mmCIF file of C-alpha atoms in Angstrom:
data_model
loop_
_atom_site.group_PDB
_atom_site.id
_atom_site.type_symbol
_atom_site.label_atom_id
_atom_site.label_comp_id
_atom_site.label_asym_id
_atom_site.label_seq_id
_atom_site.Cartn_x
_atom_site.Cartn_y
_atom_site.Cartn_z
ATOM 1 C CA GLY A 1 0.000 0.000 0.000
ATOM 2 C CA GLN A 2 0.870 3.670 -0.009
ATOM 3 C CA ASN A 3 1.270 6.036 2.938
ATOM 4 C CA ILE A 4 1.748 9.724 2.175
ATOM 5 C CA ASP A 5 2.306 12.447 4.780
ATOM 6 C CA GLN A 6 2.102 16.215 4.427
ATOM 7 C CA PRO A 7 1.661 18.990 6.994
ATOM 8 C CA THR A 8 -1.983 19.911 7.417
ATOM 9 C CA GLU A 9 -1.576 23.693 7.344
ATOM 10 C CA MET A 10 1.082 26.318 6.691
ATOM 11 C CA THR A 11 1.085 30.092 6.783
ATOM 12 C CA ALA A 12 3.436 32.391 4.884
ATOM 13 C CA THR A 13 3.766 36.048 3.982
ATOM 14 C CA GLU A 14 3.190 37.582 0.577
ATOM 15 C CA GLY A 15 6.480 37.853 -1.336
ATOM 16 C CA ALA A 16 8.204 35.178 0.751
ATOM 17 C CA ILE A 17 9.282 31.614 -0.065
ATOM 18 C CA VAL A 18 7.567 28.539 1.343
ATOM 19 C CA GLN A 19 8.508 24.856 1.183
ATOM 20 C CA ILE A 20 5.826 22.166 1.506
ATOM 21 C CA ASN A 21 7.178 18.733 2.342
ATOM 22 C CA CYS A 22 5.807 15.321 1.439
ATOM 23 C CA THR A 23 7.094 11.957 2.645
ATOM 24 C CA TYR A 24 5.900 8.632 1.348
ATOM 25 C CA GLN A 25 6.220 4.926 2.101
ATOM 26 C CA THR A 26 5.045 2.869 -0.825
ATOM 27 C CA SER A 27 5.021 -0.681 -2.112
ATOM 28 C CA GLY A 28 5.678 0.693 -5.597
ATOM 29 C CA PHE A 29 6.709 4.024 -7.069
ATOM 30 C CA ASN A 30 6.457 5.400 -10.549
ATOM 31 C CA GLY A 31 6.441 9.160 -10.104
ATOM 32 C CA LEU A 32 5.256 11.884 -7.755
ATOM 33 C CA PHE A 33 2.804 14.655 -8.605
ATOM 34 C CA TRP A 34 1.913 17.960 -6.998
ATOM 35 C CA TYR A 35 -1.523 19.480 -7.508
ATOM 36 C CA GLN A 36 -2.997 22.816 -6.432
ATOM 37 C CA GLN A 37 -6.606 22.988 -5.291
ATOM 38 C CA HIS A 38 -8.446 26.200 -4.498
ATOM 39 C CA ALA A 39 -11.390 25.894 -2.126
ATOM 40 C CA GLY A 40 -14.405 24.354 -3.821
ATOM 41 C CA GLU A 41 -12.584 23.726 -7.068
ATOM 42 C CA ALA A 42 -10.968 20.753 -8.785
ATOM 43 C CA PRO A 43 -7.223 20.081 -8.388
ATOM 44 C CA THR A 44 -4.955 21.379 -11.130
ATOM 45 C CA PHE A 45 -1.608 19.875 -12.070
ATOM 46 C CA LEU A 46 1.544 21.696 -10.929
ATOM 47 C CA SER A 47 4.511 19.374 -11.333
ATOM 48 C CA TYR A 48 5.758 15.849 -11.837
ATOM 49 C CA ASN A 49 8.991 14.166 -10.684
ATOM 50 C CA VAL A 50 10.061 10.638 -11.536
ATOM 51 C CA LEU A 51 13.846 11.021 -11.219
ATOM 52 C CA ASP A 52 15.795 12.496 -8.310
ATOM 53 C CA GLY A 53 16.415 16.201 -8.412
ATOM 54 C CA LEU A 54 14.748 19.543 -8.890
ATOM 55 C CA GLU A 55 12.172 20.443 -11.523
ATOM 56 C CA GLU A 56 11.613 24.168 -11.950
ATOM 57 C CA LYS A 57 8.574 25.778 -13.506
ATOM 58 C CA GLY A 58 8.367 29.519 -13.035
ATOM 59 C CA ARG A 59 7.729 30.417 -9.395
ATOM 60 C CA PHE A 60 7.161 26.759 -8.512
ATOM 61 C CA SER A 61 9.812 24.049 -8.126
ATOM 62 C CA SER A 62 9.520 20.440 -7.001
ATOM 63 C CA PHE A 63 12.242 18.189 -5.630
ATOM 64 C CA LEU A 64 12.375 14.419 -5.294
ATOM 65 C CA SER A 65 14.646 12.017 -3.417
ATOM 66 C CA ARG A 66 13.548 8.440 -4.095
ATOM 67 C CA SER A 67 16.026 6.911 -1.637
ATOM 68 C CA LYS A 68 14.568 9.040 1.167
ATOM 69 C CA GLY A 69 10.931 8.810 0.070
ATOM 70 C CA TYR A 70 10.793 12.580 0.147
ATOM 71 C CA SER A 71 9.602 15.432 -2.001
ATOM 72 C CA TYR A 72 9.008 19.121 -1.535
ATOM 73 C CA LEU A 73 7.203 21.850 -3.419
ATOM 74 C CA LEU A 74 8.878 25.255 -3.297
ATOM 75 C CA LEU A 75 6.834 28.368 -3.979
ATOM 76 C CA LYS A 76 8.723 31.625 -4.520
ATOM 77 C CA GLU A 77 7.530 35.241 -4.521
ATOM 78 C CA LEU A 78 4.288 34.223 -2.882
ATOM 79 C CA GLN A 79 1.117 35.908 -4.033
ATOM 80 C CA MET A 80 -2.252 36.065 -2.310
ATOM 81 C CA LYS A 81 -3.710 33.854 -5.045
ATOM 82 C CA ASP A 82 -1.339 31.069 -3.968
ATOM 83 C CA SER A 83 -3.564 30.496 -0.940
ATOM 84 C CA ALA A 84 -4.854 27.004 -1.647
ATOM 85 C CA SER A 85 -4.390 23.355 -0.736
ATOM 86 C CA TYR A 86 -1.392 21.572 -2.210
ATOM 87 C CA LEU A 87 -1.759 17.846 -2.785
ATOM 88 C CA CYS A 88 1.107 15.376 -3.079
ATOM 89 C CA ALA A 89 0.331 12.172 -4.984
ATOM 90 C CA VAL A 90 2.339 9.027 -5.759
ATOM 91 C CA ARG A 91 1.761 6.897 -8.852
ATOM 92 C CA ASP A 92 1.873 3.112 -8.597
ATOM 93 C CA ASN A 93 4.114 0.816 -10.632
ATOM 94 C CA ALA A 94 1.374 -0.062 -13.073
ATOM 95 C CA GLY A 95 0.948 3.607 -13.788
ATOM 96 C CA ASN A 96 -2.809 3.561 -13.498
ATOM 97 C CA MET A 97 -3.386 4.921 -10.021
ATOM 98 C CA LEU A 98 -2.483 7.941 -7.940
ATOM 99 C CA THR A 99 -2.594 7.849 -4.151
ATOM 100 C CA PHE A 100 -3.038 11.291 -2.635
ATOM 101 C CA GLY A 101 -1.837 12.704 0.636
ATOM 102 C CA GLY A 102 -4.247 14.661 2.798
ATOM 103 C CA GLY A 103 -3.101 17.978 1.341
ATOM 104 C CA THR A 104 -1.463 21.036 2.890
ATOM 105 C CA ARG A 105 -3.597 24.150 3.230
ATOM 106 C CA LEU A 106 -1.423 27.193 2.612
ATOM 107 C CA MET A 107 -2.566 30.602 3.784
ATOM 108 C CA VAL A 108 -0.710 33.595 2.348
ATOM 109 C CA LYS A 109 -0.998 36.738 4.445
ATOM 110 C CA PRO A 110 -0.236 40.324 3.406
ATOM 111 C CA SER B 1 -8.429 20.059 -26.891
ATOM 112 C CA GLN B 2 -9.702 17.724 -24.214
ATOM 113 C CA THR B 3 -12.469 18.654 -21.810
ATOM 114 C CA ILE B 4 -14.155 16.809 -18.980
ATOM 115 C CA HIS B 5 -17.699 17.430 -17.799
ATOM 116 C CA GLN B 6 -19.507 16.434 -14.642
ATOM 117 C CA TRP B 7 -23.083 16.913 -13.644
ATOM 118 C CA PRO B 8 -24.822 17.926 -11.614
ATOM 119 C CA ALA B 9 -22.582 20.529 -9.981
ATOM 120 C CA THR B 10 -24.402 20.296 -6.662
ATOM 121 C CA LEU B 11 -26.882 17.800 -5.286
ATOM 122 C CA VAL B 12 -28.828 17.458 -2.061
ATOM 123 C CA GLN B 13 -30.348 14.039 -1.470
ATOM 124 C CA PRO B 14 -32.149 12.345 1.448
ATOM 125 C CA VAL B 15 -30.669 9.303 3.159
ATOM 126 C CA GLY B 16 -31.762 6.119 1.421
ATOM 127 C CA SER B 17 -32.316 7.715 -1.977
ATOM 128 C CA PRO B 18 -30.498 6.565 -5.146
ATOM 129 C CA LEU B 19 -27.623 8.418 -6.794
ATOM 130 C CA SER B 20 -26.341 8.806 -10.316
ATOM 131 C CA LEU B 21 -23.426 11.090 -11.165
ATOM 132 C CA GLU B 22 -22.204 11.351 -14.721
ATOM 133 C CA CYS B 23 -18.820 12.197 -16.175
ATOM 134 C CA THR B 24 -17.965 12.573 -19.853
ATOM 135 C CA VAL B 25 -14.694 13.334 -21.582
ATOM 136 C CA GLU B 26 -14.295 14.955 -24.990
ATOM 137 C CA GLY B 27 -11.352 15.171 -27.312
ATOM 138 C CA THR B 28 -9.579 11.921 -26.466
ATOM 139 C CA SER B 29 -10.051 8.201 -27.009
ATOM 140 C CA ASN B 30 -9.706 5.253 -24.630
ATOM 141 C CA PRO B 31 -8.846 7.341 -21.591
ATOM 142 C CA ASN B 32 -8.324 5.923 -18.118
ATOM 143 C CA LEU B 33 -11.193 7.238 -15.994
ATOM 144 C CA TYR B 34 -11.332 7.742 -12.233
ATOM 145 C CA TRP B 35 -13.833 8.578 -9.508
ATOM 146 C CA TYR B 36 -12.546 10.227 -6.323
ATOM 147 C CA ARG B 37 -14.297 11.449 -3.205
ATOM 148 C CA GLN B 38 -13.022 14.292 -1.050
ATOM 149 C CA ALA B 39 -14.468 14.862 2.408
ATOM 150 C CA ALA B 40 -14.403 18.436 3.718
ATOM 151 C CA GLY B 41 -10.806 19.553 4.355
ATOM 152 C CA ARG B 42 -9.380 16.159 3.439
ATOM 153 C CA GLY B 43 -7.403 14.546 0.646
ATOM 154 C CA LEU B 44 -8.731 12.626 -2.329
ATOM 155 C CA GLN B 45 -9.845 9.042 -1.891
ATOM 156 C CA LEU B 46 -9.853 6.903 -5.026
ATOM 157 C CA LEU B 47 -13.168 5.055 -5.373
ATOM 158 C CA PHE B 48 -13.059 3.454 -8.827
ATOM 159 C CA TYR B 49 -10.967 3.477 -11.946
ATOM 160 C CA SER B 50 -11.476 2.116 -15.426
ATOM 161 C CA VAL B 51 -9.030 1.349 -18.216
ATOM 162 C CA GLY B 52 -11.714 0.533 -20.793
ATOM 163 C CA ILE B 53 -15.412 0.007 -21.517
ATOM 164 C CA GLY B 54 -16.960 -2.316 -18.972
ATOM 165 C CA GLN B 55 -13.708 -2.588 -16.979
ATOM 166 C CA ILE B 56 -14.069 -1.269 -13.439
ATOM 167 C CA SER B 57 -11.658 -1.608 -10.523
ATOM 168 C CA SER B 58 -12.902 -0.800 -7.053
ATOM 169 C CA GLU B 59 -10.551 0.536 -4.437
ATOM 170 C CA VAL B 60 -12.825 0.954 -1.453
ATOM 171 C CA PRO B 61 -15.711 -1.407 -0.520
ATOM 172 C CA GLN B 62 -18.840 0.641 0.068
ATOM 173 C CA ASN B 63 -22.357 1.149 -1.147
ATOM 174 C CA LEU B 64 -21.251 2.831 -4.363
ATOM 175 C CA SER B 65 -20.789 1.326 -7.810
ATOM 176 C CA ALA B 66 -19.430 2.566 -11.118
ATOM 177 C CA SER B 67 -20.088 1.771 -14.736
ATOM 178 C CA ARG B 68 -18.511 2.675 -18.063
ATOM 179 C CA PRO B 69 -21.135 2.107 -20.743
ATOM 180 C CA GLN B 70 -19.217 4.065 -23.400
ATOM 181 C CA ASP B 71 -15.561 4.868 -23.985
ATOM 182 C CA ARG B 72 -15.784 8.421 -22.656
ATOM 183 C CA GLN B 73 -18.594 8.072 -20.135
ATOM 184 C CA PHE B 74 -18.184 7.116 -16.480
ATOM 185 C CA ILE B 75 -21.097 6.865 -14.075
ATOM 186 C CA LEU B 76 -21.092 6.676 -10.276
ATOM 187 C CA SER B 77 -24.188 5.192 -8.672
ATOM 188 C CA SER B 78 -25.702 4.171 -5.393
ATOM 189 C CA LYS B 79 -28.953 2.379 -4.633
ATOM 190 C CA LYS B 80 -29.268 3.854 -1.126
ATOM 191 C CA LEU B 81 -27.267 6.854 0.035
ATOM 192 C CA LEU B 82 -25.790 7.088 3.534
ATOM 193 C CA LEU B 83 -24.978 10.248 5.477
ATOM 194 C CA SER B 84 -21.297 9.359 5.128
ATOM 195 C CA ASP B 85 -21.584 9.584 1.342
ATOM 196 C CA SER B 86 -21.611 13.383 1.550
ATOM 197 C CA GLY B 87 -18.568 14.939 -0.080
ATOM 198 C CA PHE B 88 -17.035 16.405 -3.180
ATOM 199 C CA TYR B 89 -16.952 13.861 -6.028
ATOM 200 C CA LEU B 90 -14.343 14.333 -8.679
ATOM 201 C CA CYS B 91 -13.990 12.560 -11.987
ATOM 202 C CA ALA B 92 -10.595 12.497 -13.682
ATOM 203 C CA TRP B 93 -9.074 11.156 -16.866
ATOM 204 C CA SER B 94 -5.597 10.312 -18.060
ATOM 205 C CA VAL B 95 -3.981 8.891 -21.129
ATOM 206 C CA GLY B 96 -3.394 5.212 -20.507
ATOM 207 C CA GLY B 97 0.043 4.335 -19.228
ATOM 208 C CA GLY B 98 0.280 6.715 -16.339
ATOM 209 C CA ALA B 99 0.305 10.298 -17.489
ATOM 210 C CA GLU B 100 -0.973 13.089 -15.250
ATOM 211 C CA GLN B 101 -4.655 13.091 -14.372
ATOM 212 C CA PHE B 102 -6.986 15.903 -15.364
ATOM 213 C CA PHE B 103 -9.919 16.609 -13.108
ATOM 214 C CA GLY B 104 -13.479 17.601 -13.847
ATOM 215 C CA PRO B 105 -15.229 20.451 -11.990
ATOM 216 C CA GLY B 106 -16.692 18.094 -9.380
ATOM 217 C CA THR B 107 -20.104 17.418 -7.847
ATOM 218 C CA ARG B 108 -20.793 18.534 -4.305
ATOM 219 C CA LEU B 109 -23.153 15.986 -2.731
ATOM 220 C CA THR B 110 -24.944 16.594 0.550
ATOM 221 C CA VAL B 111 -26.891 13.726 2.055
ATOM 222 C CA LEU B 112 -29.423 14.797 4.694
#
């Protein structure tokens, strides 16, 4: 099975940098996804890591260490609109299923 | 381009009533299809997924069922709703073989 842990809530200041961590223990691994979900809306894809290292996409970056079962999402130059839940998800070996963590609710304050 | 539709957007149903939620995808063929449920303030729980017409895999035993009568149509049903069935139901699709999943707008179900 899959076990995925993320902090429940985080607070950060507009313009700052925040790092959201995700740890996983899985029976299989074939990639890790980060999604953003605003309240009442569907999740939207942010990033994907399958190899170790950092993937950068504008203000957002995601890091993966497979040996440590660890990933983080880094958000730079925070904006008020970044207030949302951030979901970490691990894909199984067959590639058909994602298992989601409980999500981290980020509140950006002025 | 691909789009995914869900309806209804919101639904209020009494305990013991039946349920039918529909999801359709446009602009792609033979997608993998998924049903998730999200309780308030929680993560996504995978309920069912399908890799083809008539092929349904269930992840969580409960009083829900799913069907895929057509390639791009996925239906979530229940014969008798429970209070615990309340939540935000999301349909998603992906290209077979494990690409990212794209989510529909969701259905917010309240069982009273």
